[in-house]
Short mmCIF file of C-alpha atoms (C1' of nucleotides) in Angstrom, two decimals:
data_model
loop_
_atom_site.label_atom_id
_atom_site.label_comp_id
_atom_site.label_asym_id
_atom_site.label_seq_id
_atom_site.Cartn_x
_atom_site.Cartn_y
_atom_site.Cartn_z
CA MET A 1 101.63 113.72 132.16
CA THR A 2 101.68 112.42 128.62
CA SER A 3 99.07 109.88 127.55
CA ALA A 4 99.79 106.20 127.19
CA PRO A 5 101.21 105.08 123.84
CA GLU A 6 97.98 103.24 123.15
CA THR A 7 95.93 106.42 123.47
CA LYS A 8 98.43 108.49 121.52
CA LEU A 9 98.29 106.00 118.67
CA LEU A 10 94.51 105.99 118.64
CA GLN A 11 94.23 109.78 118.61
CA THR A 12 96.89 110.17 115.93
CA ALA A 13 95.30 107.50 113.76
CA GLN A 14 91.86 109.05 114.20
CA ARG A 15 93.19 112.41 113.04
CA LEU A 16 95.28 111.12 110.13
CA PHE A 17 92.76 108.57 108.83
CA CYS A 18 90.16 111.32 108.54
CA SER A 19 92.28 114.24 107.41
CA GLU A 20 94.54 112.40 104.96
CA GLY A 21 92.65 109.21 104.17
CA ILE A 22 93.22 105.70 105.42
CA HIS A 23 95.14 104.19 102.53
CA ALA A 24 97.11 107.40 102.13
CA THR A 25 98.27 107.24 105.75
CA GLY A 26 101.21 104.92 106.24
CA VAL A 27 102.05 103.36 109.58
CA ALA A 28 105.41 105.16 109.39
CA ARG A 29 103.63 108.49 109.64
CA ILE A 30 101.27 107.36 112.38
CA ILE A 31 104.08 106.23 114.66
CA ARG A 32 106.21 109.29 113.88
CA GLU A 33 103.43 111.75 114.75
CA ALA A 34 102.37 109.69 117.74
CA GLY A 35 105.98 109.65 118.97
CA VAL A 36 105.86 105.91 119.39
CA ALA A 37 107.91 102.96 118.22
CA ARG A 38 106.75 100.83 115.32
CA LYS A 39 106.81 97.73 117.49
CA THR A 40 104.50 99.37 120.04
CA LEU A 41 101.79 99.81 117.41
CA TYR A 42 101.93 96.14 116.52
CA ASP A 43 102.12 95.10 120.21
CA LYS A 44 99.00 97.12 121.01
CA TYR A 45 96.91 96.72 117.89
CA GLY A 46 98.44 93.93 115.85
CA SER A 47 97.82 95.54 112.49
CA LYS A 48 96.83 98.76 110.78
CA GLU A 49 93.44 97.20 110.15
CA ASN A 50 92.85 96.63 113.87
CA LEU A 51 93.92 100.19 114.57
CA LEU A 52 91.23 101.29 112.14
CA ARG A 53 88.71 99.14 114.00
CA ALA A 54 89.69 100.94 117.21
CA VAL A 55 89.14 104.29 115.50
CA PHE A 56 85.68 103.07 114.46
CA ARG A 57 84.93 102.21 118.07
CA ALA A 58 86.14 105.63 119.25
CA GLU A 59 83.91 107.51 116.84
CA ALA A 60 80.93 105.31 117.68
CA ASP A 61 81.52 106.12 121.36
CA MET A 62 81.30 109.83 120.54
CA TRP A 63 77.85 109.31 119.03
CA PHE A 64 76.63 107.31 121.99
CA ARG A 65 77.89 109.97 124.39
CA TRP A 66 75.78 112.42 122.41
CA PHE A 67 72.65 110.31 122.59
CA ASP A 68 73.05 108.98 126.12
CA GLN A 69 74.54 112.01 127.90
CA ASP A 70 74.49 115.30 126.00
CA LEU A 71 70.96 115.08 124.59
CA PRO A 72 69.27 114.00 127.84
CA GLY A 73 71.31 116.70 129.61
CA THR A 74 69.52 119.47 127.71
CA GLY A 75 66.20 118.75 129.34
CA ALA A 76 64.47 119.73 126.12
CA ASP A 77 61.52 117.88 124.63
CA ALA A 78 62.06 115.28 121.91
CA ARG A 79 61.80 117.76 119.04
CA GLY A 80 64.25 120.07 120.78
CA ARG A 81 66.69 117.24 121.40
CA ILE A 82 66.58 116.17 117.75
CA LEU A 83 67.39 119.73 116.72
CA TYR A 84 70.07 119.97 119.39
CA LEU A 85 71.77 117.03 117.73
CA PHE A 86 72.64 119.41 114.91
CA ASP A 87 74.16 121.84 117.39
CA LEU A 88 76.39 119.00 118.53
CA LEU A 89 77.25 118.33 114.88
CA GLN A 90 78.16 121.99 114.42
CA HIS A 91 80.36 121.82 117.49
CA TRP A 92 82.07 118.78 115.95
CA PHE A 93 82.52 120.52 112.60
CA GLU A 94 84.05 123.53 114.35
CA SER A 95 86.43 121.49 116.48
CA GLY A 96 89.29 121.86 114.01
CA SER A 97 89.75 118.11 114.01
CA PHE A 98 86.76 117.39 111.81
CA PHE A 99 87.51 115.91 108.40
CA GLY A 100 84.41 113.84 107.83
CA CYS A 101 82.93 110.75 109.44
CA VAL A 102 85.46 107.94 109.56
CA PHE A 103 82.75 105.37 108.77
CA ILE A 104 81.61 107.17 105.63
CA ASN A 105 85.16 108.00 104.58
CA ALA A 106 86.26 104.41 105.11
CA VAL A 107 83.41 103.02 103.03
CA ALA A 108 84.21 105.55 100.32
CA GLU A 109 87.79 104.31 99.95
CA HIS A 110 87.27 100.57 100.38
CA GLU A 111 85.68 97.92 98.23
CA LYS A 112 81.91 98.17 98.49
CA GLU A 113 81.06 94.60 97.48
CA GLY A 114 82.05 91.95 99.97
CA GLY A 115 84.33 94.09 102.11
CA TRP A 116 84.20 94.13 105.92
CA VAL A 117 84.24 97.94 106.17
CA ARG A 118 80.77 98.52 104.75
CA GLY A 119 79.38 95.97 107.20
CA ILE A 120 80.76 97.88 110.16
CA ALA A 121 79.43 101.16 108.80
CA LEU A 122 76.00 99.59 108.34
CA ASP A 123 76.02 98.38 111.94
CA HIS A 124 76.93 101.83 113.16
CA ARG A 125 74.20 103.38 111.03
CA ARG A 126 71.62 100.93 112.33
CA ARG A 127 72.49 101.68 115.96
CA ILE A 128 72.34 105.45 115.40
CA ASN A 129 68.97 105.13 113.66
CA GLU A 130 67.61 103.15 116.61
CA ARG A 131 68.43 106.04 118.90
CA LEU A 132 67.01 108.49 116.40
CA LEU A 133 63.82 106.51 116.04
CA SER A 134 63.06 106.56 119.76
CA LEU A 135 63.43 110.34 119.74
CA VAL A 136 61.13 110.63 116.73
CA VAL A 137 58.54 108.38 118.35
CA GLU A 138 58.70 110.41 121.55
CA ALA A 139 58.14 113.54 119.48
CA GLY A 140 54.80 112.05 118.47
CA VAL A 141 55.48 111.90 114.78
CA GLU A 142 52.99 110.07 112.55
CA ASP A 143 55.18 107.89 110.31
CA ALA A 144 58.14 107.62 112.64
CA ASP A 145 60.14 105.25 110.45
CA LEU A 146 59.95 107.54 107.44
CA ALA A 147 60.84 110.62 109.47
CA THR A 148 63.79 108.76 110.98
CA GLU A 149 65.12 107.80 107.57
CA LYS A 150 64.77 111.39 106.46
CA LEU A 151 66.63 112.72 109.49
CA SER A 152 69.36 110.13 109.10
CA LEU A 153 69.79 111.18 105.50
CA VAL A 154 70.03 114.83 106.50
CA ILE A 155 72.63 114.06 109.14
CA ASP A 156 74.80 112.23 106.62
CA GLY A 157 74.28 115.05 104.14
CA ALA A 158 75.41 117.61 106.71
CA ILE A 159 78.51 115.57 107.58
CA VAL A 160 79.55 115.11 103.95
CA THR A 161 78.80 118.72 103.02
CA ALA A 162 80.82 119.93 105.99
CA MET A 163 83.69 117.69 104.93
CA VAL A 164 83.70 118.96 101.34
CA THR A 165 83.06 122.63 102.06
CA ALA A 166 84.92 122.86 105.36
CA ASN A 167 82.09 125.13 106.44
CA PRO A 168 80.73 124.23 109.91
CA SER A 169 77.58 126.32 109.48
CA VAL A 170 76.05 123.71 107.17
CA ALA A 171 74.94 122.14 110.45
CA ALA A 172 72.41 124.98 110.69
CA ILE A 173 71.11 124.08 107.23
CA GLY A 174 70.71 120.52 108.43
CA ARG A 175 68.98 121.73 111.56
CA ALA A 176 66.49 123.80 109.57
CA THR A 177 65.85 120.86 107.26
CA ALA A 178 65.24 118.62 110.24
CA ALA A 179 62.71 121.14 111.53
CA ASP A 180 60.96 121.06 108.15
CA ILE A 181 60.77 117.28 108.36
CA ILE A 182 59.47 117.12 111.91
CA ASP A 183 56.99 119.95 111.57
CA HIS A 184 55.64 118.50 108.33
CA ALA A 185 55.19 115.13 110.05
CA LEU A 186 53.51 116.68 113.11
CA LEU A 187 51.21 118.65 110.85
CA GLY A 188 50.22 115.40 109.16
CA ARG A 189 49.20 114.02 112.56
CA ALA A 190 47.08 116.99 113.56
CA HIS A 191 45.26 116.84 110.25
CA MET B 1 83.08 97.30 67.26
CA THR B 2 84.92 97.58 70.54
CA SER B 3 85.50 101.03 72.04
CA ALA B 4 88.74 102.91 71.74
CA PRO B 5 91.38 102.22 74.41
CA GLU B 6 90.89 105.72 75.75
CA THR B 7 87.19 105.12 76.40
CA LYS B 8 87.78 101.67 77.81
CA LEU B 9 90.32 103.09 80.26
CA LEU B 10 87.96 105.85 81.33
CA GLN B 11 85.03 103.50 81.92
CA THR B 12 87.16 100.97 83.77
CA ALA B 13 88.73 103.66 85.95
CA GLN B 14 85.31 105.17 86.68
CA ARG B 15 84.03 101.80 87.84
CA LEU B 16 87.08 100.77 89.86
CA PHE B 17 87.75 104.15 91.47
CA CYS B 18 84.20 104.17 92.83
CA SER B 19 83.71 100.52 93.69
CA GLU B 20 87.17 99.81 95.14
CA GLY B 21 88.53 103.22 96.03
CA ILE B 22 91.10 105.33 94.24
CA HIS B 23 94.21 104.56 96.27
CA ALA B 24 93.22 100.92 96.48
CA THR B 25 93.02 100.65 92.70
CA GLY B 26 96.43 100.13 91.13
CA VAL B 27 97.13 100.97 87.51
CA ALA B 28 97.95 97.30 86.96
CA ARG B 29 94.34 96.40 87.67
CA ILE B 30 92.93 99.22 85.58
CA ILE B 31 94.87 98.20 82.48
CA ARG B 32 94.18 94.50 83.05
CA GLU B 33 90.41 94.97 83.29
CA ALA B 34 90.42 97.53 80.47
CA GLY B 35 92.34 95.06 78.31
CA VAL B 36 94.88 97.70 77.46
CA ALA B 37 98.66 98.04 77.63
CA ARG B 38 100.31 99.96 80.42
CA LYS B 39 101.99 102.23 77.92
CA THR B 40 98.63 103.15 76.37
CA LEU B 41 97.37 104.51 79.67
CA TYR B 42 100.38 106.76 80.00
CA ASP B 43 100.23 107.78 76.33
CA LYS B 44 96.58 108.80 76.67
CA TYR B 45 96.42 110.22 80.18
CA GLY B 46 100.00 110.73 81.33
CA SER B 47 99.37 109.69 84.91
CA LYS B 48 96.89 108.03 87.23
CA GLU B 49 96.09 111.46 88.59
CA ASN B 50 95.10 112.75 85.14
CA LEU B 51 92.95 109.66 84.64
CA LEU B 52 91.17 110.59 87.85
CA ARG B 53 90.64 114.10 86.52
CA ALA B 54 89.04 112.58 83.42
CA VAL B 55 86.73 110.51 85.63
CA PHE B 56 85.76 113.71 87.45
CA ARG B 57 84.89 115.30 84.10
CA ALA B 58 82.81 112.27 83.07
CA GLU B 59 80.73 112.32 86.25
CA ALA B 60 80.24 116.08 86.01
CA ASP B 61 78.98 115.57 82.45
CA MET B 62 76.37 113.14 83.76
CA TRP B 63 75.01 115.80 86.11
CA PHE B 64 74.88 118.41 83.39
CA ARG B 65 73.02 116.00 81.10
CA TRP B 66 70.50 115.64 83.89
CA PHE B 67 70.04 119.37 84.34
CA ASP B 68 70.27 120.40 80.68
CA GLN B 69 68.48 117.51 78.97
CA ASP B 70 66.60 115.09 81.23
CA LEU B 71 64.96 117.63 83.53
CA PRO B 72 63.74 120.01 80.77
CA GLY B 73 62.55 116.93 78.86
CA THR B 74 59.98 116.13 81.52
CA GLY B 75 57.97 119.24 80.81
CA ALA B 76 57.09 119.44 84.48
CA ASP B 77 57.02 122.64 86.51
CA ALA B 78 60.01 123.66 88.60
CA ARG B 79 58.86 121.82 91.71
CA GLY B 80 58.21 118.70 89.67
CA ARG B 81 61.63 118.90 88.04
CA ILE B 82 63.36 119.23 91.39
CA LEU B 83 61.56 116.13 92.59
CA TYR B 84 62.30 114.34 89.33
CA LEU B 85 65.98 114.87 90.05
CA PHE B 86 65.59 112.28 92.80
CA ASP B 87 64.05 109.86 90.31
CA LEU B 88 67.21 110.29 88.24
CA LEU B 89 69.24 109.65 91.37
CA GLN B 90 67.28 106.46 92.02
CA HIS B 91 67.91 105.38 88.45
CA TRP B 92 71.63 105.97 89.04
CA PHE B 93 71.59 104.04 92.32
CA GLU B 94 69.85 101.12 90.60
CA SER B 95 72.21 101.04 87.65
CA GLY B 96 74.44 98.39 89.24
CA SER B 97 77.45 100.59 88.62
CA PHE B 98 76.74 102.96 91.48
CA PHE B 99 79.24 102.97 94.31
CA GLY B 100 78.98 106.56 95.47
CA CYS B 101 79.85 109.91 93.96
CA VAL B 102 83.45 109.99 92.78
CA PHE B 103 83.85 113.58 93.96
CA ILE B 104 82.71 112.81 97.49
CA ASN B 105 84.63 109.54 97.60
CA ALA B 106 87.77 111.21 96.33
CA VAL B 107 87.60 113.97 98.94
CA ALA B 108 87.02 111.32 101.60
CA GLU B 109 90.25 109.52 100.81
CA HIS B 110 92.55 112.46 100.07
CA GLU B 111 94.11 115.14 102.23
CA LYS B 112 91.49 117.74 103.09
CA GLU B 113 93.83 120.62 103.82
CA GLY B 114 95.65 122.02 100.81
CA GLY B 115 94.92 119.19 98.41
CA TRP B 116 93.73 119.75 94.84
CA VAL B 117 90.91 117.18 95.07
CA ARG B 118 88.75 119.14 97.48
CA GLY B 119 89.04 122.18 95.22
CA ILE B 120 87.67 120.25 92.25
CA ALA B 121 84.83 118.84 94.34
CA LEU B 122 83.96 122.35 95.55
CA ASP B 123 83.85 123.61 91.97
CA HIS B 124 81.55 120.77 91.01
CA ARG B 125 79.34 121.45 93.97
CA ARG B 126 79.15 125.14 93.17
CA ARG B 127 78.10 124.46 89.57
CA ILE B 128 75.44 121.95 90.63
CA ASN B 129 74.06 124.39 93.19
CA GLU B 130 73.81 127.10 90.52
CA ARG B 131 71.57 124.84 88.47
CA LEU B 132 69.60 123.91 91.58
CA LEU B 133 69.17 127.53 92.57
CA SER B 134 67.60 128.51 89.26
CA LEU B 135 65.07 125.71 89.65
CA VAL B 136 64.28 126.79 93.19
CA VAL B 137 63.86 130.41 92.11
CA GLU B 138 61.58 129.32 89.30
CA ALA B 139 59.54 127.35 91.79
CA GLY B 140 58.83 130.67 93.51
CA VAL B 141 60.39 129.81 96.83
CA GLU B 142 60.81 132.58 99.41
CA ASP B 143 64.38 132.18 100.64
CA ALA B 144 65.78 130.49 97.54
CA ASP B 145 69.37 130.35 98.75
CA LEU B 146 68.45 128.57 101.96
CA ALA B 147 66.18 126.12 100.17
CA THR B 148 68.94 125.39 97.65
CA GLU B 149 71.44 124.65 100.41
CA LYS B 150 68.90 122.34 102.03
CA LEU B 151 68.24 120.49 98.78
CA SER B 152 71.95 120.16 98.04
CA LEU B 153 72.46 118.70 101.48
CA VAL B 154 69.67 116.20 100.94
CA ILE B 155 71.12 115.15 97.58
CA ASP B 156 74.51 114.48 99.15
CA GLY B 157 72.83 112.65 101.99
CA ALA B 158 70.95 110.43 99.56
CA ILE B 159 74.12 109.66 97.60
CA VAL B 160 76.13 108.75 100.70
CA THR B 161 73.30 106.75 102.25
CA ALA B 162 72.83 104.84 99.00
CA MET B 163 76.56 104.11 98.92
CA VAL B 164 76.65 102.81 102.49
CA THR B 165 73.38 100.89 102.46
CA ALA B 166 73.44 99.80 98.80
CA ASN B 167 69.70 100.46 98.88
CA PRO B 168 68.53 102.51 95.86
CA SER B 169 65.18 103.34 97.42
CA VAL B 170 66.76 105.92 99.72
CA ALA B 171 66.29 108.21 96.73
CA ALA B 172 62.58 108.17 97.55
CA ILE B 173 63.40 109.28 101.11
CA GLY B 174 65.39 112.12 99.63
CA ARG B 175 62.55 112.97 97.30
CA ALA B 176 60.05 113.14 100.15
CA THR B 177 62.45 115.29 102.18
CA ALA B 178 62.86 117.62 99.22
CA ALA B 179 59.09 117.92 99.04
CA ASP B 180 59.01 118.83 102.73
CA ILE B 181 61.59 121.54 102.11
CA ILE B 182 59.89 123.05 99.08
CA ASP B 183 56.37 122.92 100.49
CA HIS B 184 57.51 124.45 103.75
CA ALA B 185 59.19 127.25 101.81
CA LEU B 186 56.15 127.82 99.59
CA LEU B 187 53.94 127.91 102.66
CA GLY B 188 56.19 130.60 104.10
CA ARG B 189 55.60 132.68 101.00
CA ALA B 190 51.82 132.41 101.06
CA HIS B 191 51.77 133.52 104.68
"C1'" DG C 1 104.14 96.44 48.91
"C1'" DG C 2 106.38 99.54 51.86
"C1'" DT C 3 105.84 103.00 55.61
"C1'" DC C 4 104.61 104.43 59.91
"C1'" DA C 5 101.85 105.42 63.83
"C1'" DA C 6 99.06 102.85 67.49
"C1'" DG C 7 98.89 99.79 70.67
"C1'" DG C 8 99.97 95.23 73.23
"C1'" DA C 9 103.28 92.48 76.30
"C1'" DG C 10 106.05 92.89 79.82
"C1'" DA C 11 110.73 93.77 81.89
"C1'" DC C 12 112.40 97.09 84.84
"C1'" DC C 13 113.04 101.26 88.08
"C1'" DG C 14 113.17 103.57 92.75
"C1'" DA C 15 110.04 104.38 96.37
"C1'" DT C 16 106.94 103.01 99.65
"C1'" DC C 17 103.81 99.78 101.62
"C1'" DG C 18 102.44 96.76 105.99
"C1'" DG C 19 104.71 93.85 108.99
"C1'" DT C 20 108.67 91.36 111.65
"C1'" DC C 21 112.69 91.21 114.28
"C1'" DT C 22 116.84 92.35 117.08
"C1'" DA C 23 119.19 95.23 120.39
"C1'" DC C 24 118.97 98.16 124.06
"C1'" DA C 25 117.15 101.57 127.59
"C1'" DA C 26 113.88 102.80 131.11
"C1'" DA C 27 110.80 101.64 134.52
"C1'" DA C 28 107.94 98.62 137.32
"C1'" DA C 29 107.50 94.80 140.15
"C1'" DT C 30 109.41 91.61 143.28
"C1'" DA D 1 119.07 94.81 144.06
"C1'" DT D 2 117.48 91.89 140.62
"C1'" DT D 3 114.18 90.39 137.46
"C1'" DT D 4 110.55 91.36 134.21
"C1'" DT D 5 107.92 94.20 131.60
"C1'" DT D 6 107.31 98.06 128.48
"C1'" DG D 7 108.75 100.84 125.16
"C1'" DT D 8 112.25 102.96 121.55
"C1'" DA D 9 115.25 102.92 117.55
"C1'" DG D 10 115.81 101.18 113.44
"C1'" DA D 11 117.40 97.46 110.24
"C1'" DC D 12 115.15 94.46 107.36
"C1'" DC D 13 111.60 91.64 104.55
"C1'" DG D 14 108.68 90.59 100.40
"C1'" DA D 15 105.12 92.81 97.97
"C1'" DT D 16 103.25 96.44 95.58
"C1'" DC D 17 103.11 101.13 94.14
"C1'" DG D 18 103.20 104.66 89.96
"C1'" DG D 19 105.90 105.34 86.08
"C1'" DT D 20 109.40 104.46 82.13
"C1'" DC D 21 111.22 101.83 78.65
"C1'" DT D 22 112.09 98.37 74.87
"C1'" DC D 23 110.49 95.11 71.68
"C1'" DC D 24 107.14 93.45 68.67
"C1'" DT D 25 102.71 93.11 66.13
"C1'" DT D 26 98.99 95.00 63.75
"C1'" DG D 27 96.50 97.69 60.58
"C1'" DA D 28 95.68 101.99 58.06
"C1'" DC D 29 97.39 104.86 54.47
"C1'" DC D 30 100.04 106.13 50.08
#
DNA sequence: GGTCAAGGAGACCGATCGGTCTACAAAAAT
DNA sequence: ATTTTTGTAGACCGATCGGTCTCCTTGACC
């Protein structure tokens, strides 16, 4: 059974927006590679912009699956789950369909002052950092807010570096850096 | 005295490519805001793509000024110079003309497989990491290659986070993370 | 003062953009 | 079996894209 046109469009757009860029991807190519009529795209999504919003939602869902299902499923302690997040990142980088984070990429190629895209990316970032923070707090870190900001920065750095270098193993660099951050913060507590 | 058309074009392109995106910036807007004739752009640069290459060169020059002039000018030791790099980053973020790294942004909005843009960004990255590595070695870090990769990742993370959040103080987060990395590595040596 | 290159203003080109619309086939619902 | 929905194929629209070209002005140089 072949997926519904709506799903096919979403998956094709997700792939093309990330691998080729959003502006560089015309609707003609999306519908051709999705094997779908032009009218169907506009019946389902109304505009290219709304299709992009759907891609945003899809990638956000991936992150929430990580936090709400995969991480708890490990049974590890908070520190272990934070580090396991980087294993999930590596898995993403290795998937063959990784060409950067669609939020970051979208901000990069849209107007940064007054545009709607940056607002959506900020929302996403805020929600991710909430989840991160609760892990950091559970790990018993001293200055949890600072450690969370550090980890968030490392995650973004790993994503961008993986996009530029096309080398999935940068996730391990991120993981080691995260360990430095956490262990330094835990040391500060003991002392 | 007003700058030469060539300079005006380069500065305008640098600003617009970063703040609005490369594909989203038409040559009509570049020449309008540069106050220059369309023909002049094509006399000087030949194409929009070549203008982008010139913008790449300009941003690379900024980094090399940092490494070859600003950092040695501090007179600090290697660890201090590495940390001072994040003060330079903060200065960049605060400049009002910061809208992300043009290399990263360009990769984000161009084809990632087989395109020429990613190659240029990789070259830039490699040259920056060379400079970083020599600082890390001078700092006396144990596994200098690993520490360099970590620092490079943190730099990219700071740049991207500053672009998305428009908050220059993330440079301080990056600086603190860099300190975690270096101190952890120096600790490993002592032990 | 005459010459000539540099640059501005803007018409113009083919291609492509996002988006709309019509015509028709397949399938689902009744 | 008939109606209604869903989707495809593709013509078509105005706008904009990057790039070329002509015409004209300006200012530096001899």
